[in-house]
Each structure stands twice: as structure tokens, then as C-alpha cells.
Coordinates of C-alpha atoms and ligand atoms in Angstrom, one line a residue:
X154 CA 134.2 38.3 124.0
X155 CA 135.3 41.6 125.6
X156 CA 134.6 41.0 129.0
X157 CA 136.2 37.4 128.7
X158 CA 139.4 39.6 127.4
X159 CA 139.1 41.7 130.7
X160 CA 138.5 38.6 132.9
X161 CA 141.4 36.9 131.2
X162 CA 143.5 40.5 131.5
X163 CA 144.5 40.7 128.4
X164 CA 144.4 44.8 126.8
X165 CA 142.5 45.9 124.1
X166 CA 144.3 48.7 122.2
X167 CA 141.8 49.8 119.5
X168 CA 138.0 49.1 119.4
X169 CA 136.3 50.0 115.9
X170 CA 133.1 49.8 114.9
X171 CA 131.1 50.4 111.8
X172 CA 128.5 53.1 112.3
X173 CA 125.6 50.8 111.2
X174 CA 125.9 47.1 112.8
X175 CA 123.5 44.6 111.9
X176 CA 122.2 44.1 115.4
X177 CA 123.6 47.2 117.0
X178 CA 124.2 50.9 117.0
X179 CA 127.9 51.5 116.3
X180 CA 128.1 54.4 118.6
X181 CA 126.3 52.3 121.1
X182 CA 128.7 49.2 121.0
X183 CA 131.3 51.6 121.5
X184 CA 129.9 53.1 124.7
X185 CA 129.8 50.0 126.1
X186 CA 132.9 48.6 124.8
X187 CA 134.7 51.5 126.3
X188 CA 133.1 51.0 129.8
X189 CA 135.1 47.7 129.8
X190 CA 137.9 48.8 128.2
X191 CA 138.5 52.4 129.6
X192 CA 141.7 53.5 127.9
X193 CA 141.1 51.7 124.5
X194 CA 141.2 54.2 121.6
X195 CA 137.9 54.6 119.8
X196 CA 137.2 54.7 116.3
X197 CA 134.2 54.4 114.0
X198 CA 133.6 53.1 110.5
X199 CA 131.4 55.6 108.4
X200 CA 130.7 56.5 104.9
X201 CA 131.3 59.5 103.1
X202 CA 127.6 61.0 103.6
X203 CA 127.8 60.1 107.3
X204 CA 131.2 62.1 108.0
X205 CA 128.5 65.1 109.7
X206 CA 127.1 62.6 112.0
X207 CA 130.0 61.4 113.6
X208 CA 131.3 65.0 113.8
X209 CA 128.2 66.0 115.7
X210 CA 128.7 62.9 117.7
X211 CA 132.0 63.7 118.7
X212 CA 130.6 66.7 120.7
X213 CA 129.2 64.6 123.2
X214 CA 131.0 61.3 123.1
X215 CA 134.9 60.6 123.1
X216 CA 135.5 59.2 119.9
X217 CA 139.6 59.1 118.8
X218 CA 138.9 59.2 115.1
X219 CA 136.8 57.9 112.5
X220 CA 137.3 56.1 109.0
X221 CA 135.6 56.5 105.8
X222 CA 134.5 53.3 103.8
X223 CA 136.4 51.9 101.8
X224 CA 139.7 53.1 103.4
X225 CA 141.3 53.6 100.3
X226 CA 144.1 53.4 99.7
X227 CA 145.0 51.7 102.5
X228 CA 148.5 53.2 103.3
X229 CA 146.9 56.9 103.2
X230 CA 143.4 56.2 104.4
X231 CA 143.7 53.2 106.9
X232 CA 147.3 52.4 108.3
X233 CA 148.0 56.1 109.2
X234 CA 145.3 56.4 111.3
X235 CA 145.6 52.9 113.3
X236 CA 149.5 53.7 113.7
X237 CA 148.4 56.6 115.4
X238 CA 145.8 55.0 117.6
X239 CA 148.0 52.4 118.7
X240 CA 151.0 54.6 119.2
X241 CA 149.1 56.9 121.2
X242 CA 147.5 53.9 123.4
X243 CA 151.2 52.4 123.6
X244 CA 152.7 55.4 124.8
X245 CA 150.7 55.1 128.2
X246 CA 153.2 55.9 130.8
X247 CA 155.2 52.7 132.2
X248 CA 155.6 53.2 135.6
X249 CA 153.3 51.6 137.5
X250 CA 152.4 51.1 141.3
X251 CA 153.6 54.4 142.5
X252 CA 151.5 55.1 145.6
X253 CA 151.5 58.6 147.1
X254 CA 150.1 58.7 151.0
X255 CA 149.2 61.6 152.4
X256 CA 146.3 63.9 153.5
X257 CA 143.5 65.1 151.0
X258 CA 144.3 68.3 152.1
X259 CA 147.6 68.9 152.6
X260 CA 149.2 71.6 150.2
X261 CA 152.5 69.2 149.8
X262 CA 150.6 66.2 149.2
X263 CA 148.4 68.4 146.5
X264 CA 151.9 69.6 145.1
X265 CA 152.9 65.8 144.6
X266 CA 149.7 64.8 142.7
X267 CA 149.9 68.0 140.5
X268 CA 153.4 67.1 139.9
X269 CA 152.9 63.5 138.9
X270 CA 149.8 64.2 136.8
X271 CA 151.6 67.1 134.6
X272 CA 154.1 64.8 134.1
X273 CA 151.5 62.1 133.0
X274 CA 152.9 59.8 135.6
X275 CA 150.0 57.1 136.6
X276 CA 149.9 56.8 140.6
X277 CA 147.6 55.2 143.3
X278 CA 146.9 57.7 145.8
X279 CA 146.2 56.3 149.6
X280 CA 144.7 58.3 152.1
X281 CA 146.6 58.4 155.6
X282 CA 143.3 58.6 157.5
X283 CA 141.2 56.3 155.7
X284 CA 143.6 53.6 153.8
X285 CA 144.9 50.8 155.9
X286 CA 147.5 50.2 153.2
X287 CA 148.6 53.7 153.8
X288 CA 149.1 52.7 157.1
X289 CA 150.7 49.3 156.5
X290 CA 153.1 51.0 153.9
X291 CA 154.0 53.6 156.7
X292 CA 155.0 51.6 159.5
X293 CA 154.5 52.1 163.2
X294 CA 155.8 55.8 163.0
X295 CA 155.3 56.6 159.7
X296 CA 152.0 58.3 159.8
X297 CA 153.3 61.3 162.1
X298 CA 152.8 64.6 160.1
X299 CA 156.6 65.0 159.9
X300 CA 156.7 61.8 157.7
X301 CA 153.9 63.0 155.1
X302 CA 153.5 63.1 152.4
X303 CA 155.1 59.9 151.2
X304 CA 156.0 58.7 147.8
X305 CA 156.5 54.8 147.4
X306 CA 158.3 53.7 144.2
X307 CA 157.9 50.4 142.2
X308 CA 161.1 49.4 143.4
X309 CA 160.4 50.1 146.8
X310 CA 162.1 53.3 147.7
X311 CA 160.2 55.5 149.9
X312 CA 160.7 59.4 150.2
X313 CA 159.0 61.3 152.6
X314 CA 158.2 64.7 152.1
X315 CA 160.1 64.8 148.7
X316 CA 161.0 67.8 146.5
X317 CA 159.5 67.6 142.9
X318 CA 163.5 67.0 141.7
X319 CA 164.1 64.0 143.9
X320 CA 160.9 62.4 142.5
X321 CA 161.9 63.4 139.2
X322 CA 165.1 61.5 139.5
X323 CA 163.4 58.5 140.6
X324 CA 160.9 58.0 137.8
X325 CA 164.1 58.9 135.4
X326 CA 163.3 62.5 134.4
X327 CA 166.8 64.4 133.3
X328 CA 167.1 67.5 135.6
X329 CA 170.5 68.6 135.0
X330 CA 171.7 69.3 131.6
X331 CA 174.8 67.4 130.2
X332 CA 176.4 70.3 128.3
X333 CA 177.0 73.9 129.3
X334 CA 177.0 75.6 125.9
X335 CA 173.9 75.3 123.7
X336 CA 173.5 76.7 120.0
X337 CA 169.7 77.3 121.3
X338 CA 168.7 77.6 125.0
X339 CA 164.8 77.4 125.3
X340 CA 163.1 78.8 128.8
X341 CA 159.7 77.2 129.2
X342 CA 158.4 74.1 127.7
X343 CA 154.9 75.2 127.3
X344 CA 153.6 74.9 123.2
X345 CA 155.6 77.9 122.2
X346 CA 158.9 76.5 123.8
X347 CA 158.0 72.9 122.4
X348 CA 157.8 73.9 118.8
X349 CA 160.9 76.0 118.8
X350 CA 162.3 72.8 120.4
X351 CA 161.2 70.8 117.5
X352 CA 162.1 73.5 114.9
X353 CA 165.4 74.4 115.9
X354 CA 166.9 70.7 116.5
X355 CA 165.3 69.4 113.4
X356 CA 167.2 72.1 111.7
X357 CA 170.4 71.3 113.2
X358 CA 171.0 73.7 116.2
X359 CA 171.9 72.2 119.5
X360 CA 168.7 73.0 121.5
X361 CA 168.2 72.6 125.3
X362 CA 164.8 72.9 126.8
X363 CA 164.4 73.9 130.3
X364 CA 161.2 73.4 132.1
X365 CA 159.7 74.4 135.6
X366 CA 157.2 72.0 136.0
X367 CA 156.3 69.5 133.3
X368 CA 156.5 70.1 129.3
X369 CA 153.4 71.2 127.9
X370 CA 153.2 74.1 130.4
X371 CA 149.5 75.8 130.7
X372 CA 148.2 73.8 127.9
X373 CA 149.2 70.5 129.6
X374 CA 146.3 71.7 132.1
X375 CA 143.6 71.8 129.4
X376 CA 141.2 68.7 129.8
X377 CA 140.3 69.0 126.2
X378 CA 141.6 71.7 123.7
X379 CA 139.1 71.6 121.0
X380 CA 140.3 74.1 118.8
X381 CA 143.4 73.0 117.5
X382 CA 143.5 72.4 113.8
X383 CA 143.6 69.1 112.5
X384 CA 141.9 67.3 115.8
X385 CA 138.3 67.4 115.1
X386 CA 137.9 65.1 118.2
X387 CA 140.0 67.9 120.4
X388 CA 143.0 66.6 122.2
X389 CA 143.8 66.8 125.8
X390 CA 147.0 68.9 126.6
X391 CA 148.6 66.1 128.2
X392 CA 148.0 64.1 124.7
X393 CA 149.7 67.4 123.0
X394 CA 152.4 67.5 125.4
X395 CA 153.5 63.9 125.2
X396 CA 153.3 64.0 121.4
X397 CA 155.4 67.4 121.4
X398 CA 157.9 65.9 123.7
X399 CA 157.9 62.6 121.7
X400 CA 159.1 64.4 118.6
X401 CA 161.6 66.7 120.5
X402 CA 163.4 63.6 121.7
X403 CA 163.4 62.2 118.0
X404 CA 165.0 65.3 117.0
X405 CA 167.5 65.0 120.1
X406 CA 166.2 68.3 121.9
X407 CA 167.7 68.0 125.5
X408 CA 164.7 68.4 127.8
X409 CA 165.3 69.2 131.3
X410 CA 162.3 69.1 133.7
X411 CA 161.9 70.3 136.7
X412 CA 164.5 72.7 136.5
X413 CA 164.2 76.8 136.9
X414 CA 166.2 79.3 134.8
X415 CA 166.6 82.0 137.9
X416 CA 168.4 84.5 135.9
X417 CA 170.0 85.7 132.7
X418 CA 172.7 88.3 132.0
X419 CA 174.8 88.9 128.8
X420 CA 178.6 89.4 128.5
X421 CA 179.7 90.5 125.2
X422 CA 177.0 89.1 123.1
X423 CA 176.6 85.9 125.0
X424 CA 173.6 85.4 127.2
X425 CA 174.4 83.0 130.2
X426 CA 171.6 81.5 132.3
X427 CA 171.8 80.5 135.8
X428 CA 169.8 77.7 137.1
X429 CA 168.6 76.9 140.5
X430 CA 171.1 74.3 141.4
X431 CA 173.8 77.3 140.6
X432 CA 175.1 76.0 137.5
X433 CA 175.6 78.5 134.8
X434 CA 175.3 77.7 130.8
X435 CA 175.9 79.7 127.9
X436 CA 174.0 79.9 124.3
X437 CA 174.4 81.6 121.3
X438 CA 170.4 82.3 121.6
X439 CA 168.0 82.3 124.1
X440 CA 164.4 81.9 123.4
X441 CA 161.9 83.2 126.6
X442 CA 158.8 81.3 126.2
X443 CA 157.8 81.4 130.1
X444 CA 154.3 81.9 129.4
X445 CA 152.0 83.3 131.9
X446 CA 150.4 82.2 135.4
X447 CA 147.3 82.5 137.1
X448 CA 146.6 86.0 138.9
X449 CA 145.8 85.5 142.7
X450 CA 142.3 86.3 144.1
X451 CA 142.7 88.7 146.6
X452 CA 140.2 88.1 149.6
X453 CA 140.8 87.8 153.0
X454 CA 141.8 83.9 154.1
X455 CA 142.9 82.7 150.9
X456 CA 146.4 82.4 150.9
X457 CA 146.7 79.6 153.8
X458 CA 144.6 77.6 152.0
X459 CA 146.0 77.2 148.4
X460 CA 146.2 73.4 147.7
X461 CA 144.0 72.8 150.9
X462 CA 140.7 73.2 149.1
X463 CA 141.6 76.6 147.1
X464 CA 143.3 75.8 143.8
X465 CA 144.9 78.3 140.8
X466 CA 144.5 76.3 137.4
X467 CA 142.7 73.3 136.6
X468 CA 144.6 71.0 138.6
X469 CA 143.3 67.6 136.6
X470 CA 144.8 65.8 139.7
X471 CA 142.2 66.9 142.2
X472 CA 138.8 65.9 139.6
X473 CA 139.0 62.3 141.5
X474 CA 138.6 64.2 144.8
X475 CA 135.5 65.8 143.6
X476 CA 133.5 62.6 143.4
X477 CA 129.8 63.8 144.5
X478 CA 130.8 67.0 145.9
X479 CA 129.4 70.4 145.1
X480 CA 132.2 72.6 143.9
X481 CA 132.8 76.2 142.4
X482 CA 134.9 77.7 139.8
X483 CA 135.7 81.1 139.7
X484 CA 136.3 82.7 136.2
X485 CA 134.2 83.1 132.9
X486 CA 136.5 82.6 130.2
X487 CA 137.6 79.4 128.2
X488 CA 140.0 77.6 130.6
X489 CA 137.4 78.1 133.4
X490 CA 134.6 76.8 131.0
X491 CA 136.8 73.6 129.8
X492 CA 137.4 72.8 134.0
X493 CA 133.5 73.4 134.5
X494 CA 133.0 70.9 131.9
X495 CA 136.0 68.5 133.1
X496 CA 134.9 68.5 136.6
X497 CA 130.8 68.2 135.9
X498 CA 132.1 64.6 135.5
X499 CA 133.2 63.7 138.6
X500 CA 131.2 66.4 140.7
X501 CA 127.5 66.3 142.1
X502 CA 127.0 70.1 141.0
X503 CA 129.6 72.5 139.7
X504 CA 129.0 76.6 140.2
X505 CA 130.7 79.0 137.9
X506 CA 130.9 82.4 139.3
X507 CA 131.3 84.7 137.0
X508 CA 131.9 88.8 137.7
X509 CA 130.6 89.9 134.0
X510 CA 127.2 90.2 132.8
X511 CA 127.1 86.8 130.7
X512 CA 129.8 84.4 129.5
X513 CA 129.2 85.3 126.1
X514 CA 131.6 88.0 126.8
X515 CA 134.4 86.0 127.6
X516 CA 134.0 82.0 126.3
X517 CA 133.9 80.2 122.9
X518 CA 130.5 79.5 121.7
X519 CA 131.3 75.8 121.4
X520 CA 131.9 75.9 125.0
X521 CA 129.1 78.1 126.1
X522 CA 126.6 75.2 124.5
X523 CA 128.3 72.6 126.3
X524 CA 127.6 74.4 129.7
X525 CA 124.3 74.8 128.9
X526 CA 123.7 71.3 127.8
X527 CA 125.3 69.7 131.3
X528 CA 122.7 69.4 133.9
X529 CA 124.7 69.9 137.0
X530 CA 126.5 73.1 135.9
X531 CA 124.9 76.3 137.0
X532 CA 126.1 79.7 136.2
X533 CA 126.1 82.8 138.6
X534 CA 127.0 86.1 136.7
X535 CA 127.8 89.2 138.6
X536 CA 128.9 87.1 141.5
X537 CA 132.5 87.2 143.0
X538 CA 133.8 85.4 146.0
X539 CA 134.5 87.9 149.0
X540 CA 135.8 85.7 151.6
X541 CA 136.7 82.0 151.9
X542 CA 136.4 80.1 155.2
X543 CA 138.3 77.3 156.8
X544 CA 141.6 77.0 159.3
X545 CA 143.4 74.3 158.0
X546 CA 141.3 73.3 155.1
X547 CA 138.3 75.0 152.6
X548 CA 135.0 74.6 154.4
X549 CA 133.0 77.2 153.0
X550 CA 132.9 80.5 150.9
X551 CA 131.4 83.6 150.7
X552 CA 129.9 85.2 147.5
X553 CA 128.3 88.4 146.5
X554 CA 125.6 88.7 143.7
X555 CA 125.9 92.4 142.7
X556 CA 122.5 91.7 140.9
X557 CA 120.5 91.0 144.3
X558 CA 123.3 92.8 146.7
X559 CA 123.1 89.9 148.7
X560 CA 125.8 87.8 150.6
X561 CA 125.8 83.9 150.9
X562 CA 127.8 81.9 152.5
X563 CA 127.9 78.4 150.8
X564 CA 129.8 74.8 152.2
X565 CA 132.3 73.1 150.0
X566 CA 135.3 71.5 149.6
X567 CA 137.0 72.9 146.5
X568 CA 137.8 76.2 144.6
X569 CA 139.4 76.4 141.2
X570 CA 140.4 79.9 140.3
X571 CA 140.6 80.8 136.9
X572 CA 140.9 84.6 136.7
X573 CA 142.9 85.7 133.9
X574 CA 147.1 85.4 133.8
X575 CA 150.4 87.7 134.2
X576 CA 153.9 87.3 133.1
X577 CA 156.5 86.6 135.6
X578 CA 159.2 88.8 133.9
X579 CA 160.7 90.6 136.9
X580 CA 163.5 88.6 136.7
X581 CA 164.5 89.8 133.5
X582 CA 163.8 93.8 134.1
X583 CA 167.2 94.4 133.6
X584 CA 167.8 92.4 130.2
X585 CA 165.0 93.1 128.2
X586 CA 162.2 95.4 127.9
X587 CA 158.6 95.0 129.1
X588 CA 155.5 96.5 128.8
X589 CA 153.6 98.3 131.9
X590 CA 152.0 94.8 132.6
X591 CA 155.7 92.8 132.3
X592 CA 154.7 91.3 128.7
X593 CA 158.2 91.4 127.0
X594 CA 158.5 94.0 123.9
X595 CA 159.8 92.5 120.5
X596 CA 160.5 93.6 117.0
X597 CA 158.2 96.9 116.0
X598 CA 156.8 97.3 119.3
X599 CA 160.2 97.9 120.7
X600 CA 160.2 101.4 119.1
X601 CA 156.8 102.4 120.5
X602 CA 157.8 100.7 124.1
X603 CA 160.4 103.6 124.3
X604 CA 157.5 106.3 123.3
X605 CA 160.1 107.9 120.8
X606 CA 159.6 106.0 117.8
X607 CA 163.4 105.0 117.9
X608 CA 165.1 101.6 118.7
X609 CA 165.3 100.9 122.3
X610 CA 168.4 102.6 124.5
X611 CA 171.6 100.2 123.9
X612 CA 170.8 98.9 120.2
X613 CA 173.8 99.1 118.3
X614 CA 173.1 97.0 115.5
X615 CA 172.6 98.5 112.2
X616 CA 169.5 96.8 111.6
X617 CA 165.9 96.4 113.2
X618 CA 165.2 93.9 115.6
X619 CA 163.2 91.0 114.2
X620 CA 159.9 90.3 114.9
X621 CA 160.4 88.4 117.6
X622 CA 163.4 89.5 118.9
X623 CA 163.6 91.7 122.2
X624 CA 165.8 94.8 122.8
X625 CA 168.5 92.7 123.3
X626 CA 170.1 91.2 120.2
X627 CA 170.0 87.4 120.5
X628 CA 167.2 86.8 122.7
X629 CA 164.0 86.0 121.4
X630 CA 160.6 85.7 122.5
X631 CA 157.5 83.4 122.0
X632 CA 153.9 82.6 123.3
X633 CA 152.0 84.3 125.8
X634 CA 154.7 86.2 127.6
X635 CA 155.5 87.9 124.5
X636 CA 153.6 91.8 124.3
X637 CA 150.6 91.6 121.8
X638 CA 150.7 87.7 121.6
X639 CA 147.6 85.4 120.9
X640 CA 146.8 83.7 123.9
X641 CA 146.1 80.4 121.8
X642 CA 148.0 77.0 121.3
X643 CA 148.2 77.6 117.7
X644 CA 149.5 81.0 117.8
X645 CA 152.2 80.1 120.3
X646 CA 153.4 77.0 118.2
X647 CA 153.4 79.3 115.1
X648 CA 155.7 81.8 117.4
X649 CA 157.7 78.9 118.4
X650 CA 158.3 77.8 115.2
X651 CA 158.8 81.5 113.3
X652 CA 161.2 82.2 116.1
X653 CA 163.8 79.7 114.9
X654 CA 163.6 81.3 111.0
X655 CA 164.5 84.5 112.7
X656 CA 166.9 82.9 115.2
X657 CA 168.9 81.4 111.9
X658 CA 168.9 84.9 110.6
X659 CA 170.7 86.2 113.6
X660 CA 173.2 83.3 113.8
X661 CA 174.1 84.0 110.0
X662 CA 174.3 88.1 110.5
X663 CA 176.9 87.3 113.8
X664 CA 179.1 85.0 111.6
X665 CA 179.4 82.4 114.5
Ligands
FAD194 C1 143.3 75.5 131.5 C2 143.5 75.6 130.2 C3 142.9 75.7 129.1 C4 143.0 76.1 127.8 N1 142.7 75.8 126.6 C5 142.9 76.0 125.9 C6 142.2 75.6 124.2 O1 141.2 75.1 124.3 N2 143.1 76.2 123.0 C7 143.7 77.0 123.0 O2 144.1 77.5 122.0 N3 144.6 77.7 124.2 C8 143.9 77.1 125.5 N4 144.7 77.5 126.5 C9 145.5 78.7 126.4 C10 147.2 78.2 126.1 O3 147.2 77.0 126.9 C11 148.1 78.7 126.2 O4 147.8 80.2 125.0 C12 149.4 78.3 125.8 O5 149.9 77.5 126.5 C13 151.0 79.2 125.8 O6 152.0 78.7 125.7 P1 153.4 79.1 125.9 O7 154.1 78.2 125.7 O8 153.6 80.4 125.4 O9 153.4 79.5 127.3 P2 153.0 78.3 128.8 O10 152.0 77.4 128.3 O11 152.6 79.2 130.0 O12 154.1 77.5 129.1 C14 155.6 78.3 129.9 C15 156.3 77.4 130.3 O13 157.2 78.0 130.9 C16 157.7 77.4 132.0 N5 158.4 78.3 132.9 C17 158.1 79.6 133.3 N6 159.4 80.2 133.8 C18 160.3 79.5 133.8 C19 161.8 79.3 134.3 N7 162.2 80.6 134.9 N8 162.3 78.3 134.1 C20 162.1 77.3 133.6 N9 160.8 77.0 133.2 C21 159.6 77.9 133.2 C22 156.3 77.3 132.8 O14 156.5 76.3 133.6 C23 155.6 76.6 131.9 O15 155.5 75.4 131.4 C24 144.3 77.2 127.7 C25 145.1 77.2 128.8 C26 144.7 76.8 130.1 C27 145.6 77.3 131.5

């Protein structure tokens, strides 16, 4: 029946099976059915006593949800689950037939793939050296390197070497704000910025969120967030971002992306930001939610290979290329662990290179267990990368094992690096107080930050700074960029929401 539907090019949104079907195991049925309809949402029907078993199953098989029989009352226990699954399925991006043409190891092509993947835009990758279709679309002179990479849009428009902003315009993203004055201007569209935008706009603030790459931030790079409350089956960062963006749009948050805030200054009590296109925006309040970015690995030869086999962060768009390859992941924290599990589904082998004694020091137990149970993942502890090799693309890496005191050179096309992150707040140094690593100080930390137990220099208000307020009244901070923040999705969302509470107090106190 399902094969016939597939053959007839029909869609299937949700597959639901009773855990104990009369002739086949319900989970087995879902496994087979989902190999026919890969994007269908999967749910299983179980008894109250059977819930624990289903939760165990979720650890190794993608189940989107489960229903407890008799699903009573249906308006609480049946319809909302179905509505959510169907809405989730329906929200797959509508853009089809977008093609990206280039060379696999071109950093520019990687940047385009990464941009599209982060924005959840499906695309077909055509390798100019392998696919005839690529040469046909490019025409006789099109495969010259000066014409690559190229993007062909569904309406036939072809752009060569496009910027992210040019692609964004073609796929209908908004890259310029409508107004020039807002109640709340949020810089950064990760979980903190998204949460603040939803709370701000839903509570009546005219809210703009400016995001450099794609809403979702670092969380959008996560293949599976398993510790976010309320999602026992886990949810991908892309799914979280998509849901949050839909919620923000519902409350009429204006989202501008990709767009960069280049500078911030304060005139009187009004913050003014300058965007990368030179335009200026004013706002009653600013929320800095700019997160952190990956630290660079400092080994000879690495910089020229970034995007050409060396990748910072779990750029999920590269998974497709890792099929049957031997790949390496540097880092021993949760983000590296998630990436290892994700890439193990594609790569022949995944080797984690961990500087510490073991993963126990830095990784959550659930991920350590998953890694142990994945046969094609190997963990090498007390091991570091000391050199990378290749002229135009990564060809090999040299690693050093501190246990054996030996170096070894290994052939590979892909090295993914997850070695901690730092805030890039240099551009804010004259506006807000920061700690020695560049994290922004807020609330009670400000008095310790200047070392004398008093409020920061220039603080003229007759009150303490609010908890999430910076040394500049009216400029608030949330999430990973904040000094002392807990680097977790849930904590960031909590801070984004809490910041709005203080923003209201600030606005009331300034009698606008
Ligand atoms: C691969 C990976 C997996 C993870 N998995 C988990 C997990 O399973 N569970 C968990 O709890 N946490 C996880 N984390 C951590 C979690 O994602 C972060 O703590 C969280 O995303 C931080 O949110 P944020 O909004 O503070 O910052 P970010 O997510 O870093 O977002 C900041 C945003 O600001 C934008 N930005 C920066 N500067 C500017 C500017 N000048 N102009 C415009 N935009 C700007 C950036 O482009 C970015 O999108 C993971 C992180 C990674 C990288």
C-alpha cells in the first residue's frame, strides 16, 4: 500500500502504528515504512505501561512522538499531537529545484551550501567535475573557475559567485528593515534572541531582530538537541529554529537576515546601530544576543584549507560528502559528540581526537553512551592535531598522541573542529564593560568587573543595573555572550525571556 502511494507520487505526512500490531512489531513497521517515506513524521501508539519501553526505543530510532491509548480526551491527548506532527511536516521549505553548482572543495561553494542548509533551504548539489547536468546548466564557458560557484533558482535565474545577501533576496528573505526606529532591537538570532523577540513582540514592543547568518544561531547547527525540556524524542536545531521563527512571525517580529550590525553607539540615552549596508537604526532598547564563535585551531597550514576540507562547527551540509569516507572530529565536548554521532550515519569511520584524558571530563553521559554504542566511531584521547596537509584541499592530517609520544599522518578529506568558543565583542569595547575574555558583564557582575565594588564608570542612574543590563543603561545582554551564562539552549531561552521583563522596567523608569 505504501509502495503504491510512493509509486503514485502521493505524500504521506504522518505514520502511526500500534506498538503491538497483530502480525508485525509496530516499531519494525515504522522502520520499514519510513524507509519508503523518509520525511514522514513517526508516532507510535502504546499503553500507559508501555511508555518506558517507547522512551528507550527513542534513544536509537527516530520516533517523533507517542500516543497513550485510549487517547482520551481526544482534544487534549490526540488532536494536538496530530496537529503538531502535520504542521511540522507541512512546514518543510516550499522552495524546490534550487541547484548549486561548483567544486566540492571550493570554500565559496561550501559557504553557499552552509548558508542554504542553515536557512533550511533544500538544494541539489551538482559537482562541476562530475555531473553532466552541471555542465549543461552552465553552458560552454560557464565551468571556468571565475563563473563558479553558481546558483540556479527555480525561476531560471542564475547567479555566479553570489553573496549570501543576493541569494537571500532570491529566496524571499528580508535583508533590510522596514523602519528606522524600534522599541526593542535584538542583535543575534540564536535561542536568546529568538526568545526575547517572541516575548518582546507578544508584549507589545515593536521588535526587530537582526541576524548575521540564519535564525537559530549555534543551536541551528545541532543535529539533535536531546536535553531541551518537553521534547523526549529530541529535536534538531533546525526544527527548533523553524518553530521559533514561526512563533516570532506570528507576533509580528521583524526578522532581518542575513544582515550584520557593524557598530553601536549611544547618543543621549538612545542607542544607534549601523548595519553593514551603512544604514542606521535607533531603538529605545538594545538586546545583545550575539553568542559565541568557534575558536580557531592554530596549526601550520590550516587557514588556507578552511572550507576546503577543514570546517569549524558541525556544518551539517557537509554530511552528504562524507559518505564512505574516513573523517576526523577535534574536540571532546557535547557539540563534538553530537557531530560524531550524526556523521557516523554517513561516514565509513569517524575518529574523535580528544586532548583530555577521557570524554567523561567534558561530555554528557547520554552522548558518551551513544558514542560507545556506535561501532564506526573511535575515540583517541590525549591526542591533538599538529599539522594539516594539502595545497588546495585537505589531503591529510598529522596527529600527536601524548600517551605514546608518537606522531602519525593520516589521509582524510574532512576535519571538523569543535574546540570551544569565544565571544567576538571587540566592536563593543567602548560601549559596554567586558571581562578579560570579551564576555559582557551585566547586573551584579559589573561591580566586581571594575574591581572596586562600585557601579561602573559613567553609571549615573539612581538605581542598580538590572540583572541582565550592561554597564550602559538600556543595553541588555542575554545568552552565551554574557559573562557567567550557562551555555545551554534552555538557559539562553530563559535569559532572552527574562531580559524582556527588565526591559519593561527600564522603559517604565525612563517615562517614554
Ligand atoms: C553543534 C552544537 C550543538 C549544541 N547542542 C546543544 C544541546 O544539545 N543542548 C544545549 O542545551 N545546548 C547545545 N548547544 C549550545 C547552544 O546551542 C548555545 O548555548 C546557544 O545556541 C547559545 O544561544 P545564543 O542565542 O546565546 O547564541 P548563538 O546561538 O551563538 O546565536 C548568536 C547569533 O548572533 C548572530 N550574530 C553575532 N554577531 C552578530 C552581529 N554583529 N550582527 C548580527 N548577528 C550577529 C550569530 O550569527 C548567531 O546566529 C550546542 C551548540 C553547538 C554549536
